[in-house]
Amino acid sequence: MSLTFHVSTRSQLHVSECFAPSSDRLSDFVFVGAIAVEASVFHRLLKTDPKQSILYASSINLFCTVLGWIVFFLIFNAEEVSSGSTSQFEIDMMNFIFFDRWSRQTATSLILICFVTFFASFGAKELGLISLQWLLKAGIKQEEKKEEKKEKKKETEEESTEDLTEQKPSLRTPVIRVLRRSSRLGQPQVGEKTPSQLRAVLFANAWSYSAILAILLLRFAVQASYSSIEP
Amino acid sequence: MEGIKPFSWQTSLLTSLFCWFIYLLLDDLDAKRFVSVFGWFFLIVGVDWVLLLQERATAKTDKEFNIPIFDLKFRLSPWISGALTCLAFYSLDFLIYTFRDTLVAWPLFSAAIGAFPKFLKPGPTLKVPDDVGVRQDLVTLVLLAILYSCWFQFTFFVQDLLQQYPSLLADDFDRSQFVVRTNRQTIPTTNGVVILDNAEAAIRSKLNGRSWVNVQRWLRNIDEQVPSLNQQIKADTFGNPPRVGEAGLWQFDANYTDVSPEDVLNLQAIWSGPSSKANGYILEKTCFISQAPVQITPAPASSGQSYQMTCQSVTSISEAVNFGRDERWDEG
């Protein structure tokens, strides 16, 4: 995004605008990293094929990012409407956007925000995955039903061979069954336990957050060493 | 002209041209609007058609550009048609009213136009695509479009902020992960400089016409004057009520020290808003005040003054801020 907007401000100074939104290198990196990590978790836990895992991971991460942006705009708009003067929150936010700087108090609230975001994004991702799967499957029912019948036959055959504790069809949601089937079709491993999707999303989220945290810590370390070198 | 088929892109574009011709002939605004709807419609259809044909022709020969990770084919034509559609809506004042909304809506319209052919079915009905891959592409496409839209929105959001806090532009953006400075040559100066200039002018106007003793008395009690001076200077600088949000983040302060023969008046503009250094920064202007050379007759207000005041140029605590060291702030 190398867009430059020239707009003269209304201030006395008549300056022309002088910035371009950078493509936000750090968050791009974090975004791609998160997708990679989550895709590999899906691949392992949901037994989806690699391409499918990447598509799942990228879709739900996109969904999450978009939600995040929308929430950000909502919060800022509400903040602007509610307070006439500049609030401390706005100052902190501008410090962060323009100067990449945060105070001790801001760091505390940032950690708190990350903590909340973890659970919020977990919910959003689970929701995203469920709706994605629904979007991908809904409406394709005619062929589906036939397949399902076949599948059920297969399953019952398999169940008779597998141990009984694992197989409780009443508990299983259709989504899981879909995943289960695709895993069966992909790599027919009889007797392998398929963990629930919720668990997979939780793990994926946890892993990607750990990765992001590691990246950020590394960045802090690099920055700290830079600033110590500088006079 | 001979070889044009009735159902082709040429017809569409020509119809559009015809509509715009009619548009020029008409005087009535409503009628113009009515005709321009058709003009735009045929233009968009025609352009999209051309681009589609172009795309088909080059698809076999050229290497396609895939968006990495998402495994999505990048197509240029929806972006162009989308831009045209947005401009059409904007010029018709329908749903989109500002240039900003036009840019924000652009990716969404483009995604809609790009996705639309996937829902087509032979005949006048629509269908939901039943291929999983196509559906996945559509989901990604829509989400990406919303993301682009958010980026545009963020750009405008940053612009809004800078309009409300123009002094930020004088600071150092190098560490920012979100914005990049593009005008390294012409970095604007911070409003603190204007504040200090206005402060000097205000104090001069207060001192004018006073006797030297009176001047000294006023300066010694300047602490009491600071609040009212603060208000006046801010009104001079930012208007009353202030035009920009940053007015509340500036604070004016003055210190007076009585050292003969030249007394020192220290003017400060304190910025407590966002800055690249912790806790903002302070701009300072030091003025030396002394008694004017003695005149034979006591000076009336109009001619000479009882004091001499010389001010040095502005200095700053933070080096990162541009406070116009070598600049033309004389005209004020």
Coordinates of C-alpha atoms in Angstrom, one line a residue:
Chain A
M1 CA 0.0 0.0 0.0
S2 CA 2.0 2.9 -1.2
L3 CA -0.8 5.3 -1.3
T4 CA -0.2 8.9 -0.6
F5 CA -3.0 11.3 0.2
H6 CA -2.6 15.0 -0.2
V7 CA -5.0 16.8 1.9
S8 CA -4.5 20.2 3.4
T9 CA -5.4 20.5 7.0
R10 CA -7.7 23.1 8.3
S11 CA -5.2 24.5 10.7
Q12 CA -3.5 27.8 10.5
L13 CA -0.4 26.2 9.2
H14 CA -1.8 25.1 5.9
V15 CA 0.5 22.1 5.9
S16 CA -0.1 19.4 3.4
E17 CA -0.4 15.9 4.6
C18 CA 2.7 14.0 5.0
F19 CA 2.2 10.4 5.7
A20 CA 1.4 7.2 4.0
P21 CA 0.0 4.2 5.7
S22 CA 2.7 1.7 5.7
S23 CA 1.7 -1.9 5.1
D24 CA 2.3 -2.5 8.7
R25 CA 5.2 -4.9 8.5
L26 CA 4.9 -6.3 11.9
S27 CA 1.2 -7.2 11.8
D28 CA 1.6 -8.7 8.4
F29 CA 4.4 -10.9 9.7
V30 CA 2.3 -11.8 12.7
F31 CA -0.7 -12.5 10.6
V32 CA 1.2 -14.9 8.2
G33 CA 2.9 -16.5 11.2
A34 CA -0.4 -17.1 12.9
I35 CA -1.9 -18.7 9.8
A36 CA 1.1 -21.0 9.4
V37 CA 1.0 -22.1 13.0
E38 CA -2.8 -22.6 13.1
A39 CA -2.8 -24.4 9.8
S40 CA -0.3 -27.0 11.1
V41 CA -2.3 -27.5 14.2
F42 CA -5.5 -28.1 12.2
H43 CA -3.6 -30.4 10.0
R44 CA -2.5 -32.5 12.9
L45 CA -5.6 -32.4 15.1
L46 CA -8.4 -32.2 12.5
K47 CA -6.6 -34.4 10.0
T48 CA -7.4 -32.1 7.2
D49 CA -5.2 -32.1 4.2
P50 CA -2.5 -29.4 4.2
K51 CA -4.2 -27.1 1.7
Q52 CA -7.5 -27.3 3.4
S53 CA -5.8 -26.6 6.8
I54 CA -4.2 -23.4 5.4
L55 CA -7.5 -22.3 3.9
Y56 CA -9.3 -22.9 7.2
A57 CA -6.6 -21.1 9.1
S58 CA -6.4 -18.2 6.8
S59 CA -10.2 -17.8 6.6
I60 CA -10.8 -17.7 10.3
N61 CA -7.8 -15.4 10.9
L62 CA -9.1 -13.0 8.3
F63 CA -12.4 -13.2 10.0
C64 CA -10.8 -12.4 13.3
T65 CA -8.7 -9.5 11.9
V66 CA -11.8 -8.0 10.3
L67 CA -13.7 -8.3 13.5
G68 CA -10.8 -6.7 15.3
W69 CA -10.7 -3.7 13.0
I70 CA -14.4 -3.2 13.3
V71 CA -14.3 -3.3 17.1
F72 CA -11.4 -0.9 17.0
F73 CA -13.4 1.6 14.9
L74 CA -16.4 1.2 17.1
I75 CA -14.5 1.8 20.3
F76 CA -12.8 4.9 18.9
N77 CA -16.0 6.3 17.6
A78 CA -17.8 5.7 20.9
E79 CA -14.8 7.3 22.7
E80 CA -14.9 10.4 20.5
V81 CA -18.6 10.9 20.8
S82 CA -18.7 10.4 24.6
S83 CA -15.9 12.8 25.5
G84 CA -15.4 16.2 24.0
S85 CA -11.9 16.7 25.1
T86 CA -9.0 14.3 24.4
S87 CA -9.1 11.4 26.8
Q88 CA -6.1 9.6 28.1
F89 CA -7.1 6.6 26.1
E90 CA -6.9 8.5 22.9
I91 CA -3.5 9.9 23.8
D92 CA -2.3 6.4 24.5
M93 CA -3.7 5.1 21.2
M94 CA -2.0 7.9 19.2
N95 CA 1.2 7.3 21.0
F96 CA 0.9 3.7 19.9
I97 CA -0.1 4.4 16.3
F98 CA 2.3 7.3 15.5
F99 CA 5.3 6.7 17.8
D100 CA 5.1 3.0 18.8
R101 CA 5.4 4.0 22.4
W102 CA 3.6 3.0 25.5
S103 CA 3.7 4.0 29.1
R104 CA 3.7 1.7 32.1
Q105 CA 0.0 2.1 32.6
T106 CA -0.6 1.4 28.9
A107 CA 1.5 -1.7 29.0
T108 CA -0.6 -3.0 31.8
S109 CA -3.9 -2.4 30.0
L110 CA -2.3 -3.8 26.9
I111 CA -1.6 -7.1 28.6
L112 CA -5.1 -7.1 29.9
I113 CA -6.4 -6.4 26.4
C114 CA -4.3 -9.3 25.1
F115 CA -5.7 -11.5 27.8
V116 CA -9.3 -10.6 26.8
T117 CA -8.4 -10.8 23.1
F118 CA -7.2 -14.3 23.5
F119 CA -10.6 -15.5 24.6
A120 CA -12.5 -13.2 22.3
S121 CA -10.5 -14.4 19.3
F122 CA -10.9 -18.0 20.4
G123 CA -14.7 -17.5 20.3
A124 CA -14.5 -15.6 17.0
K125 CA -12.4 -18.3 15.4
E126 CA -14.6 -21.2 16.6
L127 CA -17.6 -19.2 15.3
G128 CA -15.7 -18.5 12.1
L129 CA -14.8 -22.1 11.6
I130 CA -18.3 -23.4 12.2
S131 CA -19.9 -20.8 9.9
L132 CA -17.2 -21.4 7.3
Q133 CA -17.9 -25.1 7.3
W134 CA -21.6 -24.4 7.2
L135 CA -21.0 -22.1 4.2
L136 CA -19.0 -24.7 2.5
K137 CA -21.5 -27.5 3.0
A138 CA -24.9 -25.9 3.2
G139 CA -27.2 -26.5 0.2
I140 CA -25.3 -29.5 -1.1
K141 CA -27.7 -31.9 0.4
Q142 CA -28.8 -34.3 -2.3
E143 CA -25.5 -35.9 -2.8
E144 CA -24.6 -35.5 0.8
K145 CA -27.5 -37.6 2.0
K146 CA -26.5 -40.5 -0.2
E147 CA -22.9 -40.2 0.9
E148 CA -24.1 -40.0 4.5
K149 CA -26.0 -43.3 4.2
K150 CA -23.0 -45.0 2.8
E151 CA -20.9 -43.4 5.5
K152 CA -23.2 -44.6 8.2
K153 CA -23.0 -48.1 6.9
K154 CA -19.3 -47.8 7.0
E155 CA -19.3 -46.3 10.4
T156 CA -21.4 -49.0 11.8
E157 CA -19.2 -51.6 10.3
E158 CA -16.2 -49.8 11.8
E159 CA -17.8 -49.3 15.1
S160 CA -18.3 -53.0 15.5
T161 CA -14.6 -53.5 15.1
E162 CA -13.6 -50.5 17.2
D163 CA -13.9 -50.2 20.9
L164 CA -17.2 -49.0 22.1
T165 CA -16.1 -46.2 24.4
E166 CA -15.1 -44.0 21.6
Q167 CA -18.2 -44.2 19.5
K168 CA -21.2 -42.4 20.8
P169 CA -23.1 -41.1 17.7
S170 CA -25.6 -39.3 19.8
L171 CA -23.0 -36.9 21.2
R172 CA -21.4 -36.1 17.9
T173 CA -22.4 -32.9 16.1
P174 CA -22.9 -33.0 12.3
V175 CA -19.8 -30.7 11.9
I176 CA -17.6 -33.2 13.7
R177 CA -19.1 -35.9 11.6
V178 CA -18.2 -34.0 8.5
L179 CA -14.7 -33.5 9.6
R180 CA -14.5 -37.1 10.7
R181 CA -15.7 -38.3 7.4
S182 CA -13.3 -36.2 5.5
S183 CA -10.5 -37.5 7.6
R184 CA -11.6 -41.0 7.0
L185 CA -11.8 -40.4 3.3
G186 CA -8.4 -38.6 3.3
Q187 CA -6.5 -41.1 5.3
P188 CA -8.4 -44.1 6.4
Q189 CA -6.8 -44.9 9.8
V190 CA -9.1 -47.1 11.7
G191 CA -9.1 -46.8 15.4
E192 CA -7.5 -43.3 15.4
K193 CA -9.3 -40.9 17.8
T194 CA -10.6 -37.7 16.3
P195 CA -10.4 -34.9 18.8
S196 CA -13.2 -32.4 18.9
Q197 CA -13.0 -29.3 16.8
L198 CA -13.2 -27.0 19.8
R199 CA -10.1 -28.5 21.2
A200 CA -8.3 -28.0 17.9
V201 CA -9.3 -24.4 17.7
L202 CA -8.2 -23.8 21.3
F203 CA -4.9 -25.4 20.6
A204 CA -4.4 -23.5 17.4
N205 CA -5.2 -20.2 19.1
A206 CA -2.9 -21.0 22.0
W207 CA 0.0 -21.9 19.7
S208 CA -0.4 -18.9 17.5
Y209 CA -0.6 -16.6 20.5
S210 CA 2.6 -18.1 21.8
A211 CA 4.2 -17.6 18.5
I212 CA 3.1 -14.0 18.3
L213 CA 4.3 -13.4 21.9
A214 CA 7.7 -14.9 21.0
I215 CA 8.0 -12.6 18.0
L216 CA 7.1 -9.6 20.0
L217 CA 9.5 -10.5 22.8
L218 CA 12.2 -11.0 20.2
R219 CA 11.4 -7.6 18.7
F220 CA 11.6 -6.0 22.2
A221 CA 14.9 -7.6 22.8
V222 CA 16.3 -6.4 19.5
Q223 CA 15.0 -2.9 20.1
A224 CA 16.4 -2.8 23.6
S225 CA 19.8 -3.8 22.3
Y226 CA 19.6 -1.1 19.6
S227 CA 18.7 1.6 22.1
S228 CA 21.5 0.5 24.4
I229 CA 24.0 0.8 21.6
E230 CA 22.8 4.2 20.6
P231 CA 24.4 7.0 22.6
Chain B
M1 CA -19.5 0.5 -37.3
E2 CA -20.6 -2.2 -39.8
G3 CA -19.5 -5.2 -37.8
I4 CA -21.0 -4.4 -34.5
K5 CA -23.3 -7.1 -33.2
P6 CA -26.5 -6.0 -31.4
F7 CA -25.5 -7.8 -28.2
S8 CA -21.9 -6.8 -27.6
W9 CA -19.7 -4.6 -25.6
Q10 CA -19.5 -2.1 -28.4
T11 CA -23.2 -1.6 -28.3
S12 CA -23.1 -1.1 -24.6
L13 CA -20.4 1.5 -24.8
L14 CA -22.1 3.3 -27.7
T15 CA -25.4 3.4 -25.8
S16 CA -23.5 4.9 -22.9
L17 CA -22.0 7.5 -25.1
F18 CA -25.4 8.2 -26.5
C19 CA -26.8 8.7 -22.9
W20 CA -24.0 11.1 -22.1
F21 CA -24.8 13.0 -25.2
I22 CA -28.4 13.3 -24.2
Y23 CA -27.2 14.3 -20.7
L24 CA -25.3 17.3 -22.2
L25 CA -28.4 18.4 -24.1
L26 CA -30.7 18.3 -21.1
D27 CA -31.2 21.2 -18.7
D28 CA -33.5 19.8 -16.1
L29 CA -31.5 18.4 -13.2
D30 CA -33.8 15.5 -12.5
A31 CA -33.9 14.5 -16.1
K32 CA -30.1 14.7 -16.2
R33 CA -29.9 12.4 -13.2
F34 CA -32.3 10.0 -14.8
V35 CA -30.3 9.8 -18.0
S36 CA -26.9 9.6 -16.2
V37 CA -28.1 6.5 -14.4
F38 CA -28.4 4.8 -17.8
G39 CA -25.1 6.3 -18.9
W40 CA -23.2 4.9 -16.0
F41 CA -25.0 1.5 -16.2
F42 CA -24.1 1.0 -19.8
L43 CA -20.6 2.3 -19.3
I44 CA -20.0 -0.2 -16.4
V45 CA -21.5 -3.1 -18.3
G46 CA -19.4 -2.3 -21.4
V47 CA -16.2 -1.9 -19.5
D48 CA -16.7 -5.0 -17.5
W49 CA -17.4 -6.9 -20.7
V50 CA -14.3 -5.7 -22.5
L51 CA -12.2 -6.6 -19.5
L52 CA -13.8 -10.0 -19.2
L53 CA -13.0 -10.7 -22.9
Q54 CA -9.5 -9.4 -22.4
E55 CA -9.0 -11.6 -19.4
R56 CA -10.2 -14.7 -21.3
A57 CA -7.8 -13.9 -24.1
T58 CA -4.8 -13.5 -21.9
A59 CA -5.6 -16.2 -19.4
K60 CA -4.2 -18.9 -21.5
T61 CA -1.0 -17.2 -22.4
D62 CA -0.1 -15.2 -19.3
K63 CA 1.0 -16.5 -16.0
E64 CA -1.7 -16.0 -13.5
F65 CA -0.9 -14.1 -10.3
N66 CA -2.1 -16.0 -7.3
I67 CA -2.5 -14.3 -4.0
P68 CA -0.2 -16.3 -1.7
I69 CA -1.6 -18.2 1.3
F70 CA -5.2 -17.7 0.2
D71 CA -4.7 -19.5 -3.1
L72 CA -6.9 -17.0 -4.8
K73 CA -6.5 -15.8 -8.3
F74 CA -6.0 -12.1 -8.6
R75 CA -8.2 -10.4 -11.2
L76 CA -7.9 -6.8 -12.2
S77 CA -11.3 -6.4 -13.9
P78 CA -13.5 -6.4 -10.8
W79 CA -11.4 -3.6 -9.3
I80 CA -11.8 -1.4 -12.3
S81 CA -15.5 -2.1 -12.6
G82 CA -15.9 -1.7 -8.9
A83 CA -14.2 1.7 -9.0
L84 CA -16.5 2.8 -11.8
T85 CA -19.5 1.6 -9.9
C86 CA -18.4 3.5 -6.8
L87 CA -17.8 6.7 -8.8
A88 CA -21.3 6.2 -10.4
F89 CA -22.9 6.0 -7.0
Y90 CA -20.9 9.0 -5.8
S91 CA -21.8 11.2 -8.7
L92 CA -25.4 10.2 -8.4
D93 CA -25.4 10.9 -4.7
F94 CA -26.9 7.6 -4.1
L95 CA -25.8 5.7 -0.9
I96 CA -22.2 7.1 -1.3
Y97 CA -22.0 10.8 -0.5
T98 CA -18.3 11.5 0.1
F99 CA -15.0 10.7 -1.5
R100 CA -14.0 8.9 1.6
D101 CA -17.0 6.6 1.4
T102 CA -16.2 6.0 -2.2
L103 CA -12.8 4.6 -1.3
V104 CA -14.0 2.6 1.6
A105 CA -16.8 1.1 -0.5
W106 CA -14.5 0.3 -3.4
P107 CA -13.2 -3.1 -2.3
L108 CA -16.7 -4.2 -1.2
F109 CA -18.2 -3.3 -4.6
S110 CA -15.3 -4.9 -6.4
A111 CA -15.7 -8.1 -4.4
A112 CA -19.4 -8.1 -5.2
I113 CA -18.7 -7.7 -8.9
G114 CA -16.0 -10.3 -8.8
A115 CA -18.2 -12.8 -7.0
F116 CA -21.3 -12.1 -9.0
P117 CA -20.5 -14.4 -12.0
K118 CA -20.1 -17.3 -9.7
F119 CA -23.8 -17.1 -8.9
L120 CA -24.9 -17.0 -12.5
K121 CA -26.9 -19.9 -14.0
P122 CA -28.0 -20.3 -17.6
G123 CA -31.2 -18.3 -17.8
P124 CA -32.5 -15.5 -15.7
T125 CA -32.1 -17.2 -12.3
L126 CA -29.4 -17.3 -9.7
K127 CA -27.9 -20.2 -7.9
V128 CA -25.6 -20.8 -5.0
P129 CA -22.4 -22.3 -6.3
D130 CA -22.1 -25.9 -5.1
D131 CA -18.4 -26.4 -5.5
V132 CA -16.6 -26.3 -2.2
G133 CA -13.5 -24.7 -3.7
V134 CA -15.5 -21.9 -5.3
R135 CA -17.3 -21.3 -2.0
Q136 CA -14.0 -21.1 -0.1
D137 CA -12.8 -18.6 -2.7
L138 CA -15.9 -16.5 -2.2
V139 CA -15.5 -16.5 1.6
T140 CA -11.9 -15.4 1.3
L141 CA -12.7 -12.8 -1.3
V142 CA -15.4 -11.2 0.8
L143 CA -13.2 -11.2 3.9
L144 CA -10.3 -9.8 2.1
A145 CA -12.5 -7.1 0.6
I146 CA -13.7 -6.1 4.1
L147 CA -10.0 -6.1 5.3
Y148 CA -9.0 -3.7 2.4
S149 CA -12.0 -1.6 3.2
C150 CA -10.8 -1.4 6.8
W151 CA -7.4 -0.3 5.7
F152 CA -8.9 2.5 3.7
Q153 CA -11.0 3.4 6.7
F154 CA -7.9 3.4 8.9
T155 CA -6.1 5.7 6.5
F156 CA -8.9 8.2 6.8
F157 CA -9.0 7.6 10.5
V158 CA -5.3 8.6 10.8
Q159 CA -6.0 11.7 8.6
D160 CA -8.8 12.7 10.9
L161 CA -6.5 12.4 13.9
L162 CA -3.8 14.5 12.2
Q163 CA -6.3 17.1 11.4
Q164 CA -7.3 17.3 15.0
Y165 CA -3.7 17.1 16.2
P166 CA -1.6 18.9 13.6
S167 CA 1.4 19.3 15.9
L168 CA 1.9 15.5 15.6
L169 CA 3.1 16.1 12.1
A170 CA 6.2 17.9 13.5
D171 CA 7.2 14.9 15.4
D172 CA 9.3 11.8 14.5
F173 CA 7.3 8.9 13.0
D174 CA 10.3 6.6 12.4
R175 CA 9.3 4.1 15.0
S176 CA 5.8 3.8 13.9
Q177 CA 4.5 0.5 12.6
F178 CA 1.5 2.1 11.0
V179 CA 2.5 5.3 9.2
V180 CA 5.5 6.4 7.1
R181 CA 6.5 10.0 6.5
T182 CA 6.5 10.9 2.8
N183 CA 7.4 14.6 3.1
R184 CA 10.9 14.5 4.6
Q185 CA 11.8 17.8 3.0
T186 CA 8.9 19.8 4.2
I187 CA 8.1 18.7 7.8
P188 CA 5.7 21.2 9.2
T189 CA 6.6 23.0 12.5
T190 CA 4.8 22.4 15.7
N191 CA 2.0 24.7 16.8
G192 CA 4.0 25.4 20.0
V193 CA 6.0 27.9 17.9
V194 CA 2.9 29.8 17.0
I195 CA 1.8 29.8 20.6
L196 CA 5.1 31.3 21.7
D197 CA 5.0 34.0 19.0
N198 CA 1.4 34.8 20.1
A199 CA 2.6 34.9 23.7
E200 CA 5.3 37.4 22.9
A201 CA 2.8 39.6 21.0
A202 CA 0.3 39.4 23.8
I203 CA 2.8 40.3 26.4
R204 CA 4.1 43.2 24.3
S205 CA 0.6 44.5 23.9
K206 CA 0.1 44.3 27.7
L207 CA 3.3 46.1 28.5
N208 CA 2.8 48.9 25.9
G209 CA 2.0 52.2 27.4
R210 CA 3.2 51.3 30.9
S211 CA 5.9 53.1 32.7
W212 CA 9.1 51.1 33.4
V213 CA 8.1 50.7 37.1
N214 CA 4.7 49.5 36.0
V215 CA 6.3 47.1 33.5
Q216 CA 8.5 45.6 36.2
R217 CA 5.6 45.3 38.6
W218 CA 3.5 43.6 36.0
L219 CA 6.3 41.2 35.1
R220 CA 7.0 40.3 38.7
N221 CA 3.4 39.3 39.1
I222 CA 3.3 37.4 35.9
D223 CA 2.3 34.2 37.7
E224 CA -1.0 35.7 38.4
Q225 CA -1.4 36.7 34.7
V226 CA -0.6 33.3 33.3
P227 CA -4.1 31.7 33.4
S228 CA -5.7 34.6 31.6
L229 CA -2.7 34.9 29.2
N230 CA -3.1 31.1 28.6
Q231 CA -6.7 31.5 27.6
Q232 CA -6.0 34.5 25.4
I233 CA -3.0 32.9 23.6
K234 CA -4.9 29.7 22.9
A235 CA -7.8 31.7 21.5
D236 CA -5.3 33.6 19.3
T237 CA -3.7 30.4 18.1
F238 CA -6.6 27.9 17.8
G239 CA -9.7 30.2 17.7
N240 CA -12.5 30.3 20.3
P241 CA -13.9 27.7 20.5
P242 CA -10.8 25.9 19.4
R243 CA -10.8 24.5 15.8
V244 CA -8.6 21.6 16.6
G245 CA -8.6 19.0 19.4
E246 CA -5.0 19.6 20.3
A247 CA -5.8 23.0 21.9
G248 CA -6.5 21.2 25.2
L249 CA -3.1 19.6 25.2
W250 CA -1.0 22.8 25.0
Q251 CA -0.2 24.7 28.2
F252 CA 1.4 28.1 28.3
D253 CA 3.7 29.1 31.2
A254 CA 5.9 32.1 31.9
N255 CA 8.8 32.7 34.4
Y256 CA 10.3 36.0 35.3
T257 CA 13.7 36.5 36.9
D258 CA 14.9 39.9 38.0
V259 CA 18.6 40.2 37.1
S260 CA 19.7 43.6 36.2
P261 CA 20.6 45.1 33.9
E262 CA 18.6 42.7 31.7
D263 CA 15.7 40.9 33.2
V264 CA 14.9 37.5 31.8
L265 CA 11.4 36.4 30.8
N266 CA 11.1 32.7 30.0
L267 CA 8.1 31.7 27.9
Q268 CA 7.2 28.0 27.7
A269 CA 4.8 26.1 25.6
I270 CA 4.2 22.7 27.2
W271 CA 2.9 19.8 25.1
S272 CA 1.3 17.0 27.0
G273 CA -0.1 15.1 24.1
P274 CA 1.3 12.1 22.2
S275 CA 4.9 12.4 21.2
S276 CA 7.9 10.3 20.3
K277 CA 9.5 11.1 23.7
A278 CA 7.9 10.2 27.0
N279 CA 5.8 12.9 28.6
G280 CA 5.6 15.2 25.6
Y281 CA 8.0 18.1 25.2
I282 CA 8.5 21.8 26.1
L283 CA 9.3 24.6 23.8
E284 CA 11.0 27.6 25.2
K285 CA 11.6 31.2 24.2
T286 CA 13.8 33.4 26.3
C287 CA 13.3 37.2 26.2
F288 CA 15.5 39.9 27.7
I289 CA 13.9 43.0 29.0
S290 CA 15.6 46.2 30.0
Q291 CA 14.7 49.8 30.5
A292 CA 14.7 51.8 27.3
P293 CA 17.3 54.5 27.0
V294 CA 16.2 57.5 29.0
Q295 CA 14.4 60.1 27.0
I296 CA 14.0 63.7 27.9
T297 CA 10.3 63.8 27.9
P298 CA 8.3 61.0 29.5
A299 CA 7.3 58.8 26.5
P300 CA 3.7 58.8 25.6
A301 CA 2.1 55.5 24.6
S302 CA 2.2 56.1 20.9
S303 CA 5.8 56.9 20.3
G304 CA 8.5 55.0 22.2
Q305 CA 8.0 52.5 25.0
S306 CA 9.5 52.5 28.4
Y307 CA 11.1 49.1 27.9
Q308 CA 13.2 47.1 25.4
M309 CA 12.4 43.5 24.8
T310 CA 14.5 41.2 22.7
C311 CA 13.5 37.6 22.2
Q312 CA 15.7 34.7 21.2
S313 CA 14.5 32.0 18.8
V314 CA 12.6 29.0 20.1
T315 CA 14.4 26.1 21.6
S316 CA 13.1 22.7 22.3
I317 CA 13.8 20.0 24.9
S318 CA 13.1 17.3 22.3
E319 CA 15.3 17.3 19.2
A320 CA 12.8 15.0 17.4
V321 CA 10.2 17.8 17.0
N322 CA 10.5 20.3 14.2
F323 CA 10.2 23.7 15.8
G324 CA 11.6 25.6 12.8
R325 CA 15.2 26.4 13.7
D326 CA 16.0 28.0 10.4
E327 CA 12.6 28.9 9.2
R328 CA 10.4 31.7 8.1
W329 CA 8.1 32.1 11.0
D330 CA 8.5 35.9 10.9
E331 CA 5.2 36.5 9.3
G332 CA 3.6 34.7 12.2

